[in-house]
XYZ file of N, CA and C in Angstrom:
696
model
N -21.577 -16.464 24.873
C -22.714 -16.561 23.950
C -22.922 -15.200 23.287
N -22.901 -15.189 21.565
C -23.091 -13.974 21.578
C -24.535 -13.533 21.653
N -24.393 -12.048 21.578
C -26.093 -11.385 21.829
C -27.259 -11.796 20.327
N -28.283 -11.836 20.731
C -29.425 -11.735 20.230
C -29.083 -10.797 18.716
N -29.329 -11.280 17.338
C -29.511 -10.207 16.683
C -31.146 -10.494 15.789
N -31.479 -9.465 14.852
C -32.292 -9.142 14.404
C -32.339 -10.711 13.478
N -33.207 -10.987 12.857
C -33.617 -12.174 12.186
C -33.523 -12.125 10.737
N -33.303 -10.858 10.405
C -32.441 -10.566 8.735
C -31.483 -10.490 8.747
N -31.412 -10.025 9.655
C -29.335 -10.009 10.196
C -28.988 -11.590 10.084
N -29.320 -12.742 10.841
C -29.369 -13.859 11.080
C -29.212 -14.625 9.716
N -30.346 -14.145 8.607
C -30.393 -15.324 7.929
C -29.098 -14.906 6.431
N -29.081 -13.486 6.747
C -27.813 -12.862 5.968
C -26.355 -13.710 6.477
N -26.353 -13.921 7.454
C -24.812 -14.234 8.345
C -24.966 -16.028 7.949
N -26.299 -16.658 7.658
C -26.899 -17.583 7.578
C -26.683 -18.198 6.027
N -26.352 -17.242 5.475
C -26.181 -17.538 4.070
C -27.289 -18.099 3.445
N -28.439 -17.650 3.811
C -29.459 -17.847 3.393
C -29.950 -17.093 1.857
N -29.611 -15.490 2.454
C -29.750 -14.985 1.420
C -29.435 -13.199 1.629
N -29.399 -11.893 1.089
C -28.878 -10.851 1.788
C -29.511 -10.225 2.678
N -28.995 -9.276 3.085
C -30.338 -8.706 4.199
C -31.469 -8.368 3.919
N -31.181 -7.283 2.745
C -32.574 -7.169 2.017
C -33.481 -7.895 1.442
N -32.765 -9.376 0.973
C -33.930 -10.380 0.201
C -34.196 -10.933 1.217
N -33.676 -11.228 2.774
C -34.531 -12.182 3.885
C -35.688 -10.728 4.422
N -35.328 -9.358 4.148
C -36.954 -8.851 4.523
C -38.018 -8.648 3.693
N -37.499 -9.013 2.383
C -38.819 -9.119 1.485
C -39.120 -10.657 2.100
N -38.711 -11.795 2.619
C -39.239 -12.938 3.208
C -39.869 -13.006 4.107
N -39.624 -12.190 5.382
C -40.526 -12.031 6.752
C -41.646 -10.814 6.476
N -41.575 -10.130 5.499
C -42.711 -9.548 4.558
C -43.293 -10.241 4.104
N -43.001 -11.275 3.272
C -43.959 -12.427 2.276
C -44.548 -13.557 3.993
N -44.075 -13.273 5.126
C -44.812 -14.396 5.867
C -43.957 -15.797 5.604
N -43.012 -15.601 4.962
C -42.478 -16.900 4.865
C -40.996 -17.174 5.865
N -40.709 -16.129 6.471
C -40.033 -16.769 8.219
C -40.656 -16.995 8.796
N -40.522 -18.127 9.921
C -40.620 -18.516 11.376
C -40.156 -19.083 12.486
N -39.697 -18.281 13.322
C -39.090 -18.328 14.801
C -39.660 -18.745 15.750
N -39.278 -20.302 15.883
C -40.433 -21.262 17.093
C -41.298 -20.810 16.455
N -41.943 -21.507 15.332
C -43.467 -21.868 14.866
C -44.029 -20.633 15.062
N -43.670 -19.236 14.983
C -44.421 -17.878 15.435
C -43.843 -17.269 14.073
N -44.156 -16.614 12.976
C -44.275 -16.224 11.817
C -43.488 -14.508 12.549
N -42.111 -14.663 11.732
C -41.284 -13.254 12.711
C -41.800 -12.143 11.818
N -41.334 -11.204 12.745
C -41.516 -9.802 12.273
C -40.262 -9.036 11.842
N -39.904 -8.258 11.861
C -38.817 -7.223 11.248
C -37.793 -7.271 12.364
N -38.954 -7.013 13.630
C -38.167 -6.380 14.765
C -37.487 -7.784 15.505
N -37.955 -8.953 15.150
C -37.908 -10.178 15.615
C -36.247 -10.307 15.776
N -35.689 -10.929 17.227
C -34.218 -11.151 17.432
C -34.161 -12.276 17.661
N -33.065 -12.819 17.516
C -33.185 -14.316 17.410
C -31.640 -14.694 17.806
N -31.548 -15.531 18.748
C -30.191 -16.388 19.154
C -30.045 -17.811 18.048
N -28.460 -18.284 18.049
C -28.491 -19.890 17.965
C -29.333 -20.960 18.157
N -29.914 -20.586 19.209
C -30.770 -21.890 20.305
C -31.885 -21.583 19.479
N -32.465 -20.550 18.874
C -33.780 -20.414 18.208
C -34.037 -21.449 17.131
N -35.355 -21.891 16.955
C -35.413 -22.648 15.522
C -36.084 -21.732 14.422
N -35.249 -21.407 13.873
C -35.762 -20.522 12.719
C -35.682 -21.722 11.017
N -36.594 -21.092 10.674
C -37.404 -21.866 9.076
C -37.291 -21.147 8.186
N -37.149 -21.052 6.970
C -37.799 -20.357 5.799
C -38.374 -21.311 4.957
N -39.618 -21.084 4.481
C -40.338 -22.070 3.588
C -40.641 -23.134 4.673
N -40.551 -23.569 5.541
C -41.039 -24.833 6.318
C -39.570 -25.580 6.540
N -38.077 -24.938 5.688
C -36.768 -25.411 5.957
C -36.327 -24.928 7.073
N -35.293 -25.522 7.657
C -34.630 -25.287 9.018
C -33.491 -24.836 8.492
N -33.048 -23.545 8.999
C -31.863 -22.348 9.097
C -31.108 -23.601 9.848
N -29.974 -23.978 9.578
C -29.136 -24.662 10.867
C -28.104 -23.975 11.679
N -27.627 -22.804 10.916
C -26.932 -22.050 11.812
C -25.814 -21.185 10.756
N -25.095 -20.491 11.205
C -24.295 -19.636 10.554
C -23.148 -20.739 9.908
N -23.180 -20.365 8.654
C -21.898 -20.511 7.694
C -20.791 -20.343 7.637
N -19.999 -20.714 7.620
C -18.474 -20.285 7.261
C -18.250 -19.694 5.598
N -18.216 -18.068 5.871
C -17.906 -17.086 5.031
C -17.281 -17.503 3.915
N -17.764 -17.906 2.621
C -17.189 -18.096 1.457
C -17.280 -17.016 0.408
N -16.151 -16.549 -0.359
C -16.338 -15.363 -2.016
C -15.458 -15.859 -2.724
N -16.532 -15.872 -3.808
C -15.685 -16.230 -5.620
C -15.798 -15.327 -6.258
N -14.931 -14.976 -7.290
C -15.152 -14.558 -8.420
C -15.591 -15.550 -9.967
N -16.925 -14.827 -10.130
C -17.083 -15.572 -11.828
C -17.556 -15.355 -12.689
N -16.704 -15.769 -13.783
C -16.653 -14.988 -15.493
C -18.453 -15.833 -15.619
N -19.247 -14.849 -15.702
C -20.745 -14.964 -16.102
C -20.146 -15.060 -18.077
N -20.987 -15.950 -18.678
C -21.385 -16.116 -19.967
C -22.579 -15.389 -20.287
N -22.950 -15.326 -21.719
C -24.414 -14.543 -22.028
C -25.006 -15.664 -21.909
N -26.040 -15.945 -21.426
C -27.033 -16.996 -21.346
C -27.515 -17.164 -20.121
N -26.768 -16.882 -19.106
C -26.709 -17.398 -17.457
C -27.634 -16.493 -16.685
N -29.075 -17.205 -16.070
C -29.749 -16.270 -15.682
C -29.422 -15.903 -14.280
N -29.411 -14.571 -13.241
C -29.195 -14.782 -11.975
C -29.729 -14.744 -11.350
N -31.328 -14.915 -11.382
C -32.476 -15.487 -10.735
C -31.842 -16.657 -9.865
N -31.719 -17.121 -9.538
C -31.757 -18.692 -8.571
C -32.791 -18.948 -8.060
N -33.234 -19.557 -9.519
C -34.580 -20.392 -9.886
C -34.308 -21.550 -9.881
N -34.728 -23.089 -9.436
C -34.027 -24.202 -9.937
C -34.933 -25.054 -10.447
N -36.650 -23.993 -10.887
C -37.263 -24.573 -12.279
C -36.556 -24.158 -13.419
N -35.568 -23.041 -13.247
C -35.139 -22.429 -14.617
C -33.706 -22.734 -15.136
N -33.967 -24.017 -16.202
C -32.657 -24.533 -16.706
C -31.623 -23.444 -16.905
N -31.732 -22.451 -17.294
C -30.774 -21.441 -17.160
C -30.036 -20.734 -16.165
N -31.008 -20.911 -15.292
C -30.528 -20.395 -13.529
C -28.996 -20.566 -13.390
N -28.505 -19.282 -12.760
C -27.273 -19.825 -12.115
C -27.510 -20.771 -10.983
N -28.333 -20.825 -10.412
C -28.527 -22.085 -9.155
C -27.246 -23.451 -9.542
N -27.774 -23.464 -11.214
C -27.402 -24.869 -11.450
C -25.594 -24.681 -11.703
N -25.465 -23.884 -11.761
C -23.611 -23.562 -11.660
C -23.206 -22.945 -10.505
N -23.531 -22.924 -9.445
C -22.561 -22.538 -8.220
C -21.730 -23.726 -7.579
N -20.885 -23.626 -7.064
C -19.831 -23.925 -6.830
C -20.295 -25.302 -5.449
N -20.023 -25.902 -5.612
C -20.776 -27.035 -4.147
C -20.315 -26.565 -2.891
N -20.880 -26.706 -1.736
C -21.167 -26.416 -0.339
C -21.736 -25.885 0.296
N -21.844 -24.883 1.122
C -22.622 -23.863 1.188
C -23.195 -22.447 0.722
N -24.781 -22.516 0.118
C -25.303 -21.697 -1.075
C -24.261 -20.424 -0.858
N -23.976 -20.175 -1.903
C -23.299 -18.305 -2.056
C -24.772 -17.802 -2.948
N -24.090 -16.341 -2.923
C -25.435 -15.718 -4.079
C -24.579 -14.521 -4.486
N -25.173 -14.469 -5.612
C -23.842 -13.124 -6.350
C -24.725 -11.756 -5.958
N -23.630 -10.724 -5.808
C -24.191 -9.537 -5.560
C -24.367 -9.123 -6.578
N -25.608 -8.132 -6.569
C -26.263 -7.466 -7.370
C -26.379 -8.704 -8.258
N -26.477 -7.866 -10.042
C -27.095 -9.059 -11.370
C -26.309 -8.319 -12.441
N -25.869 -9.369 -13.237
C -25.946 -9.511 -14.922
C -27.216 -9.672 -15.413
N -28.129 -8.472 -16.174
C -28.806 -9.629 -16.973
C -28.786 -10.660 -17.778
N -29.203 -11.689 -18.297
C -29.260 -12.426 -18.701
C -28.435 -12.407 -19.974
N -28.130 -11.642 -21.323
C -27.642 -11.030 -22.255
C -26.407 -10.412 -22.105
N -26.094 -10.231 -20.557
C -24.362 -9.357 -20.384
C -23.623 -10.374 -19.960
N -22.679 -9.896 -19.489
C -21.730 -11.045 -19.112
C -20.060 -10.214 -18.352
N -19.411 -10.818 -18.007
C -18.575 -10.667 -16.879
C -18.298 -11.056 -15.675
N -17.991 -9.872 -15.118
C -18.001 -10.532 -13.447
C -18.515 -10.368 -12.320
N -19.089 -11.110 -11.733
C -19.996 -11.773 -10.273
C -19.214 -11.877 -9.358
N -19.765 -11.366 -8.304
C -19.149 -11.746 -6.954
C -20.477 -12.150 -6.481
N -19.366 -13.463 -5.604
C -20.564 -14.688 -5.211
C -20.338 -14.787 -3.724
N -21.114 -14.716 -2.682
C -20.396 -14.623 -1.336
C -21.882 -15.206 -0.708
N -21.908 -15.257 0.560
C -22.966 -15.461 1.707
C -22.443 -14.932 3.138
N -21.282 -13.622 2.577
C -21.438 -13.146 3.595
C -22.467 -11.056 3.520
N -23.722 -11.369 4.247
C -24.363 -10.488 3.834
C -24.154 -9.459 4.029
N -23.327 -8.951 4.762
C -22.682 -7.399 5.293
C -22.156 -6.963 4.104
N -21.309 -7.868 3.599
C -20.320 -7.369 2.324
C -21.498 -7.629 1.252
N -22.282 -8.199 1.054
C -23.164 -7.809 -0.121
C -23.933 -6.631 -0.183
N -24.403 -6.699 0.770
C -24.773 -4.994 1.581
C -24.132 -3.898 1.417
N -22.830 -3.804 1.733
C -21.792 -3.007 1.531
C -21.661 -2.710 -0.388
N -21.932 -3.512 -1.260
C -21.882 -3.616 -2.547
C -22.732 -3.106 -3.196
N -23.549 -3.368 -2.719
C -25.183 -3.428 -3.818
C -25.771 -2.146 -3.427
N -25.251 -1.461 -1.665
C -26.067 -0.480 -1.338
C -25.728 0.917 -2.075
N -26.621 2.077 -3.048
C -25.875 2.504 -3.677
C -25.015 3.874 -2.522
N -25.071 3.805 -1.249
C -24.780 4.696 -0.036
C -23.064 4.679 -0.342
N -22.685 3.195 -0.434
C -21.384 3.403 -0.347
C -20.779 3.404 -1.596
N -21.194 4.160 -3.128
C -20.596 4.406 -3.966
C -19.508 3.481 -4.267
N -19.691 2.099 -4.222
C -18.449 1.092 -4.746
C -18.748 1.029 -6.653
N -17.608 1.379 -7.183
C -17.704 1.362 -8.584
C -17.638 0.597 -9.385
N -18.517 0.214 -10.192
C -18.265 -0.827 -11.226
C -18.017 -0.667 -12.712
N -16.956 -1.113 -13.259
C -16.453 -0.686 -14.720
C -17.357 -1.654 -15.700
N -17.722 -1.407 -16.704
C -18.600 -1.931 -18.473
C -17.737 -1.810 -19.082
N -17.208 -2.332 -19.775
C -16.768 -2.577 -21.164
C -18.299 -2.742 -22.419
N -18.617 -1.748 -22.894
C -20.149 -1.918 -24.101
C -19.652 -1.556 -25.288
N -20.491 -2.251 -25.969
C -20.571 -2.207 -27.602
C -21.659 -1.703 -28.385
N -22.198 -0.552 -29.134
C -23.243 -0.535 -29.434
C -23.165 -0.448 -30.845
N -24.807 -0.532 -31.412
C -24.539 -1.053 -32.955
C -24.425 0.431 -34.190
N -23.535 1.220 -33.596
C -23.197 2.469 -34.702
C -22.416 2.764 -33.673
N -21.534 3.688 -34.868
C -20.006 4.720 -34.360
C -20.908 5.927 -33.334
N -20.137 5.983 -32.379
C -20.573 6.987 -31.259
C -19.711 8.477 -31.628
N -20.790 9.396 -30.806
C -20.791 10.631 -31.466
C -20.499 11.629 -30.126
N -19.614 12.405 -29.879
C -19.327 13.421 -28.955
C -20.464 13.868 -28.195
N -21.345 13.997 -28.515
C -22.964 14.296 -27.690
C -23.267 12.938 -26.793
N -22.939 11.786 -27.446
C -23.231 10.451 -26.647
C -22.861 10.793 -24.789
N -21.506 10.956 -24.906
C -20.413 10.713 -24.026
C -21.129 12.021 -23.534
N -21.215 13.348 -23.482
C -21.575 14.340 -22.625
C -23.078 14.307 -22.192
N -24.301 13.052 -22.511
C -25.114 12.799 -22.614
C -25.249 11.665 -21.014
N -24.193 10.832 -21.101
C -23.983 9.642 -20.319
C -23.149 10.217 -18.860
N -22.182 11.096 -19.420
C -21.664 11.301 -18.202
C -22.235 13.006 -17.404
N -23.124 13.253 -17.272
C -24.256 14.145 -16.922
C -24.906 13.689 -15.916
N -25.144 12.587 -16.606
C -26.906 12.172 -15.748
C -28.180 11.953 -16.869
N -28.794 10.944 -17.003
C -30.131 10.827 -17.423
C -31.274 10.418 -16.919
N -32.317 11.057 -17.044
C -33.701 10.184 -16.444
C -34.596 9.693 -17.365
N -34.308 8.389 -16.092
C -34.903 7.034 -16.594
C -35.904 6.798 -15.796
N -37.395 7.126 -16.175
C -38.670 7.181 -15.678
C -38.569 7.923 -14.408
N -38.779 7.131 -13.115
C -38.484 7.750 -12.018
C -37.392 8.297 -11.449
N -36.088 7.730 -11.850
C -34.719 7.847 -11.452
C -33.981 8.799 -12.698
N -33.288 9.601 -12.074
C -31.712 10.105 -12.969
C -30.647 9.548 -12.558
N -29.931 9.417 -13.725
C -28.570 8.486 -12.868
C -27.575 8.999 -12.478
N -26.976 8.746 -12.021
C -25.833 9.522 -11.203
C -24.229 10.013 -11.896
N -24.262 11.009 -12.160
C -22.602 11.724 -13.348
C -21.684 10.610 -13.146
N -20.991 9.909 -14.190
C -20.025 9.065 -14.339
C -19.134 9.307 -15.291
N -18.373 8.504 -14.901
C -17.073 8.105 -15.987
C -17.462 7.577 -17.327
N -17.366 8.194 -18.564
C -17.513 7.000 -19.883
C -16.745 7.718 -21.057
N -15.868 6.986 -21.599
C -14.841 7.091 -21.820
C -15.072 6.301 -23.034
N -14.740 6.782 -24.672
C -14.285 5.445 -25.687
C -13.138 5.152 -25.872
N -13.570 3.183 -26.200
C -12.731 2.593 -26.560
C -12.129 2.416 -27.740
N -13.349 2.223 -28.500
C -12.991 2.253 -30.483
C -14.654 3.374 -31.246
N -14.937 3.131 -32.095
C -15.665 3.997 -32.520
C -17.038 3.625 -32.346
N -17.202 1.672 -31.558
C -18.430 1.842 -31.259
C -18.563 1.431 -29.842
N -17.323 1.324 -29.199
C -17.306 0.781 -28.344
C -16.956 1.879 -27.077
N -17.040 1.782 -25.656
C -16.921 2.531 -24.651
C -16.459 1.874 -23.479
N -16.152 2.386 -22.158
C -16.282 1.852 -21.166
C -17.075 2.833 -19.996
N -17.776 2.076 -19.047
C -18.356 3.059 -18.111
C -18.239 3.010 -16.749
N -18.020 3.958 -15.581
C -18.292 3.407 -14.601
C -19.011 3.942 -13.747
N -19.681 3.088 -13.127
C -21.063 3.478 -11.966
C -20.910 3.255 -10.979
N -21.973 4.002 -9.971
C -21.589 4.145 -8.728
C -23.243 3.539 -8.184
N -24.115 3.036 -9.017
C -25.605 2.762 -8.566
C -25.934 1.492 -9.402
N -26.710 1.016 -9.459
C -27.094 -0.508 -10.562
C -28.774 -0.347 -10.598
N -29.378 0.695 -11.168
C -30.892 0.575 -11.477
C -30.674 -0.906 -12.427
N -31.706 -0.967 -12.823
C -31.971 -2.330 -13.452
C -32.202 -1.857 -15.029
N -30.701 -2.963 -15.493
C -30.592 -2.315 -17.088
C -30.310 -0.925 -17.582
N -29.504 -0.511 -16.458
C -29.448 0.807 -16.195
C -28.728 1.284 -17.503
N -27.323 0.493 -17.860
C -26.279 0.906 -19.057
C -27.488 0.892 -20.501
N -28.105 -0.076 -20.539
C -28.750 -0.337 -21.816
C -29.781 0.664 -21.942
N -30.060 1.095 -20.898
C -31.564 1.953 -20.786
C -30.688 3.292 -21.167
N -30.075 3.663 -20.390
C -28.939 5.051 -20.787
C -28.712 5.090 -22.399
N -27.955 3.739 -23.113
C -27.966 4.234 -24.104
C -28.906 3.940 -25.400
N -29.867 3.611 -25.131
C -31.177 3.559 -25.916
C -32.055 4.915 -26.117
N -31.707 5.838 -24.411
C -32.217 6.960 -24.187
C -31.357 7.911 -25.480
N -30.173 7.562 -25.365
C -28.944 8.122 -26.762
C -29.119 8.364 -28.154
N -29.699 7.506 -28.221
C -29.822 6.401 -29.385
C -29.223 5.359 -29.761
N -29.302 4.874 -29.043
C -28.237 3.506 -29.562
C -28.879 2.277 -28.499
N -28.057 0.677 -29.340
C -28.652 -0.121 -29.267
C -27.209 -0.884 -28.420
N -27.709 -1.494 -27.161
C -26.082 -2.208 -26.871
C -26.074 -3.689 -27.412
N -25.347 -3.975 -28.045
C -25.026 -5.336 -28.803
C -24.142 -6.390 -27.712
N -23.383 -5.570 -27.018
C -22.682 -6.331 -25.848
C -21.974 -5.689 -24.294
N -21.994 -6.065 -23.508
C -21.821 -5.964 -22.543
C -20.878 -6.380 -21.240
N -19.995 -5.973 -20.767
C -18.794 -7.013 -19.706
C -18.599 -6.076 -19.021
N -18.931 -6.798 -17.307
C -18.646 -6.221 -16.274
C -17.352 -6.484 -16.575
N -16.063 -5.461 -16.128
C -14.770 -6.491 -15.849
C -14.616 -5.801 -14.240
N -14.813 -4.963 -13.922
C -14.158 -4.980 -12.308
C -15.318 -4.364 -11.303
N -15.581 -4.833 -9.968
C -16.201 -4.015 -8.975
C -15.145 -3.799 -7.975
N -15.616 -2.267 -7.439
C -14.761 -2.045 -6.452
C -12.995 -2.106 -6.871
N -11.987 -3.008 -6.451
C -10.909 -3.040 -6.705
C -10.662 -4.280 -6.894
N -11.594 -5.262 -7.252
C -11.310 -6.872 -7.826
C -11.494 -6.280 -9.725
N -10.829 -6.832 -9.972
C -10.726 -6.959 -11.708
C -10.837 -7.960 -12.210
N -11.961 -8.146 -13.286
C -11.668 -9.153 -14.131
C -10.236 -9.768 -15.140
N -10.452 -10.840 -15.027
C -9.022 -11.063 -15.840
C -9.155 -12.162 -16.576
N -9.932 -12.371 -17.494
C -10.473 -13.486 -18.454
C -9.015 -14.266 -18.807
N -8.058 -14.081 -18.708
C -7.291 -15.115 -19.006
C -6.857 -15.920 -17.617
N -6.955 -15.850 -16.709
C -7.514 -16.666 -15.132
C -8.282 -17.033 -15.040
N -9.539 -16.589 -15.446
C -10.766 -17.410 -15.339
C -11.441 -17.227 -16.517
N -11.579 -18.351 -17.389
C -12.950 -18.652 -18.286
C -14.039 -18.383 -17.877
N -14.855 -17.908 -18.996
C -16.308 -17.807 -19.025
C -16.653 -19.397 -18.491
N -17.921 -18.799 -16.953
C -18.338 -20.247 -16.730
C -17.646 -20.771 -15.588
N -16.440 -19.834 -15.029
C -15.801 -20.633 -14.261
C -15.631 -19.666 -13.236
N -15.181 -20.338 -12.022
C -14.903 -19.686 -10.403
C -13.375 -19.608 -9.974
N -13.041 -18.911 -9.320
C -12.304 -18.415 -8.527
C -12.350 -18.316 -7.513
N -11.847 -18.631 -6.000
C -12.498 -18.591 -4.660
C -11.402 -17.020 -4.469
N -11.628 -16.022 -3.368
C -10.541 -14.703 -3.257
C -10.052 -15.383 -2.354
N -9.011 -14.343 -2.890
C -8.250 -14.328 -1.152
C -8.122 -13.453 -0.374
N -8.233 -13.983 0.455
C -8.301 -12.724 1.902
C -8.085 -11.150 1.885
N -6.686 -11.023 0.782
C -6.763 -9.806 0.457
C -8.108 -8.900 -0.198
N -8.063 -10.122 -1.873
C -8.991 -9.576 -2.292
C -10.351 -9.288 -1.421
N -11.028 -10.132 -0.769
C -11.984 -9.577 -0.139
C -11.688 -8.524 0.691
N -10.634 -8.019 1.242
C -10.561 -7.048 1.866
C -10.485 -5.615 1.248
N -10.097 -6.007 0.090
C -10.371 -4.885 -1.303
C -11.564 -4.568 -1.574
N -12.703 -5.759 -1.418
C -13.990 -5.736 -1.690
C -14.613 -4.678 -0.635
N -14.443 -5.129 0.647
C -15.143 -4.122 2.305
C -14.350 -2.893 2.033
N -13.503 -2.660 1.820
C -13.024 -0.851 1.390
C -14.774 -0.075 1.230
């Protein structure tokens, strides 16, 4: 039998959701372990009946990851009042959830998993896993841009962290990061001056996009390798 673990740990391995979004849940009061509303510190076996929302956890998942070409339109909320939600395009069986976000307006590539260690491992910005942009903005870029971006800028509370950015054509660039503030690329280059017109993740870590394998809209399950490219 294995040992007792923590109850975010649980609902991460649970494919419920990552570690960090099941403790904003036992924060919101909305876990419970045997009818007792858990705490942080709360450990929990198999044999436990654990809930979220008044639903029954049934037990750990068998580890699923896709890759998928996100379209502009696709929100990654998993809302399933919100016709746009990715909710309504994941893949059937047991829920995955993509690490980190596209906003709504970018597009590229998602990694979709329910295993929460490795989303953890992704999203946390501790382990510096890199993610490449392909952007477009609406005027020819100017030598100050690029020594502007790859510096560091602050964005209200946060500066961002010295990167790679590199052009592609005269309005176009690529970038890569080692953190994901929210809207972080667009906010950077608005701070510039400039406006981003478009946006494509193509690779995290050492998975690459490859739009002629997968269409916008569509999945990919990895393989073993690739996920093992991913935990690096």
């Amino acid at each position: 039998m294995s040992p007792p673990i923590r109850v975010a740990k649980f609902l991460s391995h649970a494919g419920v959701c990552s570690r960090r979004q099941a403790s904003r849940l036992i924060t919101a009061e909305r876990v419970r372990v045997n009818g007792a509303l858990a705490r942080h510190i709360t450990h929990v076996s198999p044999y436990d009946h654990i809930t979220v929302d008044g639903e029954e956890v049934l037990g750990l998942a068998p580890k699923r990851y896709f890759a998928y070409h996100k379209p502009v339109g696709i929100d990654c909320k998993l809302q399933s009042h919100n016709p746009h939600s990715l909710i309504h395009h994941l893949p059937a069986g047991p829920r995955v959830y993509p690490v980190g976000r596209l906003d709504k307006d970018s597009r590229g590539l998602l990694i979709l998993t329910n295993d929460g260690a490795l989303c953890q491992r992704l999203s946390h910005p501790d382990f510096a896993h890199q993610k490449e942009y392909w952007v477009e903005v609406d005027k020819p870029l100017n030598p100050e841009f690029f020594v502007q971006m790859r510096s560091g800028i602050t964005l209200g509370e946060h500066t961002t962290r010295p990167c790679v950015c590199e052009p592609l054509s005269t309005t176009r660039f690529k970038i890569i990061l080692t953190q994901g503030l929210n809207r972080q690329i667009r906010k950077m280059a608005k701070h510039c001056g400039y406006r981003v017109i478009d946006l494509m993740r193509v690779r995290i870590g050492d998975y690459v996009l490859q739009p002629e394998l997968i269409n916008e809209h569509h999945f990919q399950a990895l393989t073993a390798e690739q996920v093992y490219g991913l935990q690096k």
